[in-house]
Short mmCIF file of C-alpha atoms and ligand atoms in Angstrom, two decimals:
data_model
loop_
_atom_site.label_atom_id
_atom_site.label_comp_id
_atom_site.label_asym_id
_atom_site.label_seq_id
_atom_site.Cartn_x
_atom_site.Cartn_y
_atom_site.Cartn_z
CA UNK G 1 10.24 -37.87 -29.92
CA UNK G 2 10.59 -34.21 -29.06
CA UNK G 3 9.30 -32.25 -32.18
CA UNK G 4 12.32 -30.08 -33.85
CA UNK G 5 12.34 -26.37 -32.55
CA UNK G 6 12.62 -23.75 -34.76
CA UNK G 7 13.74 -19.65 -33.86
CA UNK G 8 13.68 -16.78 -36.48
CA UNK G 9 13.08 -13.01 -35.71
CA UNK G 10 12.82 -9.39 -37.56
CA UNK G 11 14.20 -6.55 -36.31
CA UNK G 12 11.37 -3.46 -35.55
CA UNK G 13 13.01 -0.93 -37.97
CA UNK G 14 9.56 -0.14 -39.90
CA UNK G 15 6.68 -2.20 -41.48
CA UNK G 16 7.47 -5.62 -43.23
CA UNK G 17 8.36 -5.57 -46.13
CA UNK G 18 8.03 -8.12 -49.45
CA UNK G 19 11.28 -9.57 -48.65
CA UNK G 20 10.62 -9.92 -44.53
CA UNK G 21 7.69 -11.72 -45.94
CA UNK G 22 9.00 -14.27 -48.70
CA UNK G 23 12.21 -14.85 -47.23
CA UNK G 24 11.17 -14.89 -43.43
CA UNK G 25 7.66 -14.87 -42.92
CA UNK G 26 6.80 -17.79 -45.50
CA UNK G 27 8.89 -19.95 -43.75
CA UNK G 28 7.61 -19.07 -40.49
CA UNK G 29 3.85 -19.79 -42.17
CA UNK G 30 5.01 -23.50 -43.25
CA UNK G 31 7.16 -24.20 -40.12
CA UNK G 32 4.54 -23.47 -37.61
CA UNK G 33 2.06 -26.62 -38.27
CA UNK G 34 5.30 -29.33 -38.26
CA UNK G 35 7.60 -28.02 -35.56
CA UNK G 36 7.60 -25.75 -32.17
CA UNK G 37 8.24 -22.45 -33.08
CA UNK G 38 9.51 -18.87 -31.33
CA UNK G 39 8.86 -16.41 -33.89
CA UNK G 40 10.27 -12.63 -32.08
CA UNK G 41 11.02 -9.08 -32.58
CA UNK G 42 14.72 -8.87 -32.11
CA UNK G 43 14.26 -5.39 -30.68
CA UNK G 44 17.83 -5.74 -28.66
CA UNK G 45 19.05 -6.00 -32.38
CA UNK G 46 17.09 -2.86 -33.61
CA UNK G 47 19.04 -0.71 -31.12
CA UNK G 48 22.43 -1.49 -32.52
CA UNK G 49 21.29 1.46 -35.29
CA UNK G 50 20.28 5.03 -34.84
CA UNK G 51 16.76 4.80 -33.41
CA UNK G 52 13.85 6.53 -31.70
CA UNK G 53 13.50 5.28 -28.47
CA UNK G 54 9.57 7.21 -28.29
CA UNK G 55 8.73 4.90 -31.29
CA UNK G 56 10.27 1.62 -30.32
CA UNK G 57 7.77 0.37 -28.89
CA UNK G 58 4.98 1.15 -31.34
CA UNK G 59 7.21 -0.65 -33.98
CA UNK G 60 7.73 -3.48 -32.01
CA UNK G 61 4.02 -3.90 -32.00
CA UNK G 62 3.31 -2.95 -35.60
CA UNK G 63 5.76 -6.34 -36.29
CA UNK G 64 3.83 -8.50 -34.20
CA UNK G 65 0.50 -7.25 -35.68
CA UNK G 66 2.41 -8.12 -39.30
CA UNK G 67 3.02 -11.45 -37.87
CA UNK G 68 -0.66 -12.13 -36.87
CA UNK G 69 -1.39 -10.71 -40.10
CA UNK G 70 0.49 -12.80 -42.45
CA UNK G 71 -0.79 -15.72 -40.74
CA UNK G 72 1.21 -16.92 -37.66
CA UNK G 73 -1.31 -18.59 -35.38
CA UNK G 74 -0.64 -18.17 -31.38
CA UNK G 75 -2.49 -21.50 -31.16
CA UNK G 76 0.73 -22.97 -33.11
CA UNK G 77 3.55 -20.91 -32.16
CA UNK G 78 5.13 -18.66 -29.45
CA UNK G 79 5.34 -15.02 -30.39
CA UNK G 80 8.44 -13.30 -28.48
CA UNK G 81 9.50 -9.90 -28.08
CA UNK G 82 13.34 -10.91 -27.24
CA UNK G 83 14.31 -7.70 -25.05
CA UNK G 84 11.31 -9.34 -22.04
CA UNK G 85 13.38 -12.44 -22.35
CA UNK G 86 16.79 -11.64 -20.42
CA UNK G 87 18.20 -14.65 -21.06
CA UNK G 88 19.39 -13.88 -24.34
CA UNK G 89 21.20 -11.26 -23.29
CA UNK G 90 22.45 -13.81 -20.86
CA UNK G 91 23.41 -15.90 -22.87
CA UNK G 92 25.05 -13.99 -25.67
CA UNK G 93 27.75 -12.88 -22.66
CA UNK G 94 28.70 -16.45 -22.33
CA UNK G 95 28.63 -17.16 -25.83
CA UNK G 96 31.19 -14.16 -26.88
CA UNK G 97 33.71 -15.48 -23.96
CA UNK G 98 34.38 -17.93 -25.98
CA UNK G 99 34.48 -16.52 -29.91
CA UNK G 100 37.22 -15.02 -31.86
CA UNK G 101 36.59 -10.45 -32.70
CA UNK G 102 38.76 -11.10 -35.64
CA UNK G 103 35.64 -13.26 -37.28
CA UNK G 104 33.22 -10.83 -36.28
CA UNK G 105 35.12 -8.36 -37.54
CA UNK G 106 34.76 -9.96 -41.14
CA UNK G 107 30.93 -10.27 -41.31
CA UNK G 108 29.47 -8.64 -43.90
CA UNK G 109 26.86 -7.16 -42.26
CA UNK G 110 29.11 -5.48 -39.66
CA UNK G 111 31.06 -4.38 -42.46
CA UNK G 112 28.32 -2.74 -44.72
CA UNK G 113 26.74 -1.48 -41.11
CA UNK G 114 29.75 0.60 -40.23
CA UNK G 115 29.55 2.10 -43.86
CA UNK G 116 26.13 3.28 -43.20
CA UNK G 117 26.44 4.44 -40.02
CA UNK G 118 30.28 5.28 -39.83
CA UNK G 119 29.52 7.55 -36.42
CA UNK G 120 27.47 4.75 -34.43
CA UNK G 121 30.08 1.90 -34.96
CA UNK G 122 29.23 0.61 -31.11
CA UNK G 123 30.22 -2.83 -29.35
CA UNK G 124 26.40 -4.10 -30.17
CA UNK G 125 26.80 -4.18 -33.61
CA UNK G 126 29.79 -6.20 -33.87
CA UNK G 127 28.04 -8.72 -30.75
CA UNK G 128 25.19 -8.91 -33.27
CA UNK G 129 25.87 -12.35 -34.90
CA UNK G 130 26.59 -13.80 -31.24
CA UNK G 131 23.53 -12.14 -29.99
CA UNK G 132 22.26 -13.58 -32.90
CA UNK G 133 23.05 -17.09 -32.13
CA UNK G 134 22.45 -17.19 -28.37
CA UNK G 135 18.60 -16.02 -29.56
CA UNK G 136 18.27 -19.78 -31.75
CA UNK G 137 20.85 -21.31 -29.29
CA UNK G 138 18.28 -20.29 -26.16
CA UNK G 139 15.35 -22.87 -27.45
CA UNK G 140 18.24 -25.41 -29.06
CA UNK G 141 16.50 -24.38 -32.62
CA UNK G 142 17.20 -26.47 -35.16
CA UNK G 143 16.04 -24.56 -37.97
CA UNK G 144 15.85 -20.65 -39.25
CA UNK G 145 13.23 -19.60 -41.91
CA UNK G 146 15.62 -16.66 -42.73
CA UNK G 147 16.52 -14.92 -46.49
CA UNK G 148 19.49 -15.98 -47.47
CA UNK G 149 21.49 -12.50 -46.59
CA UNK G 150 21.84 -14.21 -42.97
CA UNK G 151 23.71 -17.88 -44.36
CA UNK G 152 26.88 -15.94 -42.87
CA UNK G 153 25.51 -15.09 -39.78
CA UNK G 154 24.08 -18.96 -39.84
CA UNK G 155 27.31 -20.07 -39.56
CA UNK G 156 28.50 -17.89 -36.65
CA UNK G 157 26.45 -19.64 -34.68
CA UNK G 158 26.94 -23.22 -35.35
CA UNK G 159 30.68 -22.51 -34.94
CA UNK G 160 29.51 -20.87 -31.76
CA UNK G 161 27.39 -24.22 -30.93
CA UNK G 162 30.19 -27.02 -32.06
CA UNK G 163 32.52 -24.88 -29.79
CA UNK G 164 30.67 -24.74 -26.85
CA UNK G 165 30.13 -28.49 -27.47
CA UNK G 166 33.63 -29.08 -27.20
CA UNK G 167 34.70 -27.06 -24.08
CA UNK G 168 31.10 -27.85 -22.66
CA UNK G 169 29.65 -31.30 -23.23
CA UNK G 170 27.44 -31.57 -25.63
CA UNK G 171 24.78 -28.75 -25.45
CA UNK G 172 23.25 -27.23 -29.04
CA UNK G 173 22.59 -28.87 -31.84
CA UNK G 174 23.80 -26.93 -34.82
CA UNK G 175 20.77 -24.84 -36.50
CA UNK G 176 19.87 -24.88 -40.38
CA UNK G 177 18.60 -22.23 -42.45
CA UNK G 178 15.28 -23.24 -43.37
CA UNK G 179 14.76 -21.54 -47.43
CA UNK G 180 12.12 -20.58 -48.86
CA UNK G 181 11.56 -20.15 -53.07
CA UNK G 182 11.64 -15.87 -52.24
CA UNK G 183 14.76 -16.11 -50.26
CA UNK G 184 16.51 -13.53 -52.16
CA UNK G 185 13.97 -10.60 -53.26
CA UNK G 186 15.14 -7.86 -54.71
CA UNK G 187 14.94 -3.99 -54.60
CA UNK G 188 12.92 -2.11 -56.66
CA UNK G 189 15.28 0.35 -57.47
CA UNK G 190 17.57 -1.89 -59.36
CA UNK G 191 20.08 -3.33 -57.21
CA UNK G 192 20.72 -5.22 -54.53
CA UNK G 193 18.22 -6.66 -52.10
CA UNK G 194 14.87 -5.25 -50.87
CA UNK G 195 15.36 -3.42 -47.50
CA UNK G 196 13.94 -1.15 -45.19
CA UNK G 197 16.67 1.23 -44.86
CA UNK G 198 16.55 1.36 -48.52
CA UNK G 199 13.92 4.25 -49.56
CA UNK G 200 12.78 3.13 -52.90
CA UNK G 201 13.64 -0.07 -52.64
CA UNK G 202 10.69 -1.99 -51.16
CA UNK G 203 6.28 -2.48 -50.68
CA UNK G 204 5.25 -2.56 -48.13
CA UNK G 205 2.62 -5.25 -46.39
CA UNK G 206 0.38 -2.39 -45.87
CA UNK G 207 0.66 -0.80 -49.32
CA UNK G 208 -2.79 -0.44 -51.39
CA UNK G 209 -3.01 -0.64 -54.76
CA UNK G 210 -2.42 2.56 -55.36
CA UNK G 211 0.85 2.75 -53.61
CA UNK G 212 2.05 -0.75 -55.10
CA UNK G 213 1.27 0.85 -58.65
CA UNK G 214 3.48 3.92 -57.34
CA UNK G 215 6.32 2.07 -56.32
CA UNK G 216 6.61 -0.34 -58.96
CA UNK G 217 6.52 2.69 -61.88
CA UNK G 218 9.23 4.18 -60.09
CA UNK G 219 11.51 0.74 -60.55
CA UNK G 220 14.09 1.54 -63.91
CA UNK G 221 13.51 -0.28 -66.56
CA UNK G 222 15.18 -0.21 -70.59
CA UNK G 223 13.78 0.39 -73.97
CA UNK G 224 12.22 -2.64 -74.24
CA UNK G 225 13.66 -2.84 -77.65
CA UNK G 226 16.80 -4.78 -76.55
CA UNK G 227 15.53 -8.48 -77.16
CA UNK G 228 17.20 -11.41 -76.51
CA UNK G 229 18.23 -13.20 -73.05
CA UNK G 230 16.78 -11.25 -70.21
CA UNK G 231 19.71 -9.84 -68.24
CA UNK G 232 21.55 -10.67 -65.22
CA UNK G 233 21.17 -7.82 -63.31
CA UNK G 234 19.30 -4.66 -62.76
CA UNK G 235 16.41 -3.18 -63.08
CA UNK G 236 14.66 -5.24 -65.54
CA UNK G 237 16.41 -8.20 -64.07
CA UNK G 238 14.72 -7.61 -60.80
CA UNK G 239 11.60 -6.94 -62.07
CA UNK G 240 11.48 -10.39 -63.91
CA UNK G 241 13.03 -12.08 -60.27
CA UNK G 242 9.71 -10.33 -58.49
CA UNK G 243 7.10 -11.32 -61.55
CA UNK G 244 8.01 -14.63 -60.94
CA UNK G 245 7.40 -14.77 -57.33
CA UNK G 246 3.95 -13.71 -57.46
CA UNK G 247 2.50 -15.09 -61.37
CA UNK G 248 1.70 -18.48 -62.48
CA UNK G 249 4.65 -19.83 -64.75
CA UNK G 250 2.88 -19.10 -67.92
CA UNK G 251 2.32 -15.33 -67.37
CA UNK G 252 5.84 -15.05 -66.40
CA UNK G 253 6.61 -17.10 -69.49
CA UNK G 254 4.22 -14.75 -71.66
CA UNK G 255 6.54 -11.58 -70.40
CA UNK G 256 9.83 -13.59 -70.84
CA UNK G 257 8.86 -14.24 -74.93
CA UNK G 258 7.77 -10.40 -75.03
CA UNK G 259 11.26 -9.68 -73.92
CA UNK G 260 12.68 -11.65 -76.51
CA UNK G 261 10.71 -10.60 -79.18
CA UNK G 262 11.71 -6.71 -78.17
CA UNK G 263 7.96 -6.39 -77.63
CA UNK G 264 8.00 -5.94 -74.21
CA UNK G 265 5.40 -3.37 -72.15
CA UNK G 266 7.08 -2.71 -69.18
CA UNK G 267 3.45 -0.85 -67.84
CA UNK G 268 1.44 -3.96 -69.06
CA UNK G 269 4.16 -6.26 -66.90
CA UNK G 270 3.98 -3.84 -64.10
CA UNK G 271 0.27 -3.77 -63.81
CA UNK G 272 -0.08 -7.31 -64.05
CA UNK G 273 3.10 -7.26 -61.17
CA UNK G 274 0.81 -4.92 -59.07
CA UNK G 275 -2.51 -6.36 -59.02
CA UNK G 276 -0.92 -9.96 -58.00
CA UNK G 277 0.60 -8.68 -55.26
CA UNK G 278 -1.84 -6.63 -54.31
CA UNK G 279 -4.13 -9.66 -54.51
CA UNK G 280 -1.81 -11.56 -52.19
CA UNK G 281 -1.38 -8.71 -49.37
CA UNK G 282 -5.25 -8.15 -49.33
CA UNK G 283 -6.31 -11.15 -46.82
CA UNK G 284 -3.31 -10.08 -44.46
CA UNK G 285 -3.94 -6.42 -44.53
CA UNK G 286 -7.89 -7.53 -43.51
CA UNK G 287 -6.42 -9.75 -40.57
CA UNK G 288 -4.23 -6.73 -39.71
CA UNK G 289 -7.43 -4.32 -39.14
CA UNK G 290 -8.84 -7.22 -36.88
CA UNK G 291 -6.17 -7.60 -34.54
CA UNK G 292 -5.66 -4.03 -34.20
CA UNK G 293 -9.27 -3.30 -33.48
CA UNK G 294 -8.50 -5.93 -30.34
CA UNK G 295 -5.48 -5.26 -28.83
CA UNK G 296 -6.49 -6.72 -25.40
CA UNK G 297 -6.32 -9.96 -27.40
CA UNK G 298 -2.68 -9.35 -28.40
CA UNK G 299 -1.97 -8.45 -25.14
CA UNK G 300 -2.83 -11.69 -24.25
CA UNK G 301 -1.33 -13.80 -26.77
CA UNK G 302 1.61 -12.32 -25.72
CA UNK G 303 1.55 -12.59 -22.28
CA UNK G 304 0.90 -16.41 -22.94
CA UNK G 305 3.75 -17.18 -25.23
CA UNK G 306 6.16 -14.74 -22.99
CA UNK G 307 5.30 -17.11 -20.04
CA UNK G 308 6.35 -20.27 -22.00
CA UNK G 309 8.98 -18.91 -23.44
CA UNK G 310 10.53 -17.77 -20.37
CA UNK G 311 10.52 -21.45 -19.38
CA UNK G 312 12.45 -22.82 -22.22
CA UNK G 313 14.53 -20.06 -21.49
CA UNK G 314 15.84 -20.43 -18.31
CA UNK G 315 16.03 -24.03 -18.39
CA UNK G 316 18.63 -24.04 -20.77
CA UNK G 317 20.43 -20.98 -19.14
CA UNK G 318 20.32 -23.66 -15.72
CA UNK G 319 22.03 -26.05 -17.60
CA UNK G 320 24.81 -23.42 -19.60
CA UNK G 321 25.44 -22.06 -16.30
CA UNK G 322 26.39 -25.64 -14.74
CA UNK G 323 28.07 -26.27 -17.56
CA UNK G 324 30.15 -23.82 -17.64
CA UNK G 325 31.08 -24.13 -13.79
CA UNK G 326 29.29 -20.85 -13.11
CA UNK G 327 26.73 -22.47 -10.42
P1 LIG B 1 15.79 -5.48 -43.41
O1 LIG B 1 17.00 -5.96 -44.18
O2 LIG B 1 14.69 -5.06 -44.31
O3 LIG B 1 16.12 -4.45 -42.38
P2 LIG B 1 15.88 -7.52 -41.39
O4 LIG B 1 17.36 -7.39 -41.40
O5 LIG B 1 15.15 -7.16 -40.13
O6 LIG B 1 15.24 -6.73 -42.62
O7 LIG B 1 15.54 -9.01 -41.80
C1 LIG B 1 14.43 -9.73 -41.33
C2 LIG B 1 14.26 -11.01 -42.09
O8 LIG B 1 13.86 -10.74 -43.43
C3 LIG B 1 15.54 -11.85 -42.21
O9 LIG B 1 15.18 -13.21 -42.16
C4 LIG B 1 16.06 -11.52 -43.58
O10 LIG B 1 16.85 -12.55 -44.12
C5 LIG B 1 14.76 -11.36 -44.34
N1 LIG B 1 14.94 -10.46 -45.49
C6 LIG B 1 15.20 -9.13 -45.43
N2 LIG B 1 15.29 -8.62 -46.67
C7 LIG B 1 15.08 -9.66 -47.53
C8 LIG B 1 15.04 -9.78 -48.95
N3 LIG B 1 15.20 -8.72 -49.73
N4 LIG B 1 14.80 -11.00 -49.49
C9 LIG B 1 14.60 -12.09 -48.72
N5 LIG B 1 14.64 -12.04 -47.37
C10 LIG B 1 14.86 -10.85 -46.77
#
């Protein structure tokens, strides 16, 4: 039996981030020994906001050499930069002939987009969920190690796939978010999620120890006197979220009783914070400084999976375009 395929991608809008990595980038890391994976920069989807085109490319690059950093192993999976496959784009054409603008116009995403950017509301940002789903569609993936802040976007495209079933014959199978315990990380400045367009909000893969201190005594915290349940929500809240992600249960559990108690050291908790994740990023930020130092080697590993990927590719644009009665 044909192993399961599995798609996920990160835009090129700046180095990963914590969240890239435990909502994305972990799954990738246990997907990649079970199924057949495409792992890509979605740089078609990093255009749809302001941008540099004389720096594109470098960040495009600096993703990949995050990928190969965190531990995604050419010799397991194809690494894809989507914009040298064309058959997305392809694809996402014929996929938007046949789905509704009045869902699209609903997303979230599209919706908190146009607030950011209310002078670049273009036609790619609204095609962004179908471009979205003709990228998984493309290699019939069944599965997406994504954070959960895509789930909406997750179901654009398997009412995208059970449509084109219908009018089509049966085609795509209809693709599962694959989630990981960090699928939800939060910022560091006290609400809402961890993002790159969010200054103050995130660490980087990249960051030292130094930097990871800096960030982390920025992050708001209380007067440690209030005792009690630990809140809901905020800064404390998210601090307690991100402890837990990178300490064994009873150091978290040690931090929790301090709250309680209204004995709580936020510096204490934030050093501990910072030298576990710091521990954690050093091995990757090591494999980063090898792969840069050989960047014929990347060049290669991406010419390879580009050629296999291209294959996949057009095959199943040969059989959409029968399908549909375009050839
Ligand atoms: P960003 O929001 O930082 O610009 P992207 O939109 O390029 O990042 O998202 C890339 C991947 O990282 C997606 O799978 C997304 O779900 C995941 N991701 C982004 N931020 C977080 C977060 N704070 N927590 C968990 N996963 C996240």
């Amino acid at each position: 039996m044909a192993r399961k395929r599995v798609y996920s991608g990160i835009r090129a809008t700046g180095r990963l981030h914590l969240g890239n990595y435990l909502g994305a980038v972990k799954g990738m890391l246990a997907l990649q020994d079970k199924y057949d994976c495409v792992f890509s920069v979605v740089d078609a989807h990093t255009i749809t906001v302001p941008y540099d085109p004389k720096t594109l490319r470098q960040s495009v690059r600096d993703i990949i050499l995050d990928y190969l950093a965190a531990g995604l192993d050419p010799k397991k999976c194809k690494l894809e930069i989507q914009s040298q496959i064309p058959q997305h784009t392809e694809l996402a054409y014929y996929l938007a002939t046949i789905y509704p603008v009045s869902r699209l116009e609903d997303l979230p995403t599209y919706k908190e987009k146009k607030a950011q950017y209310p002078k670049y509301v273009n036609m790619g940002l609204l095609y962004y969920p179908v471009l979205m789903a003709a990228d998984v569609l493309l290699y019939k993936g069944e599965l997406v190690p994504v954070g959960i802040d895509q789930e909406p976007h997750l179901e654009v495209m398997r009412e995208i796939a059970r449509k084109f079933n219908s009018m089509f014959g049966e085609t795509f199978p209809e693709p599962k978010r694959f989630a990981t315990s960090g699928q939800y990380v939060p910022s560091l400045a006290g609400g809402g999620k961890m993002s790159k367009s969010i200054e103050g909000s995130f660490i980087t893969l990249s960051d030292d120890l130094e930097t990871i201190k800096k960030r982390l005594a920025a992050a708001p915290t209380d007067s440690g006197t209030l005792g009690g349940n630990l809140p809901k929500e905020g800064g404390v809240a998210n601090l307690f979220m991100l402890l837990k992600l990178f300490v064994l249960d009873d150091v978290y559990n040690k931090f929790v009783h301090d709250y309680k108690d209204k004995k709580i050291r936020y510096s204490e908790l934030k050093a501990v914070l910072a030298d576990a994740i710091y521990k954690e990023l050093k091995p990757l930020q090591e494999r980063r400084r090898r792969f840069e130092q050989n960047p014929k080697l990347v060049d290669e590993i991406l010419e390879e999976s580009k050629a296999k990927c291209l294959k996949i590719a057009e095959s199943t644009m040969q059989e959409v375009r029968e399908k549909m009665g375009l050839v």
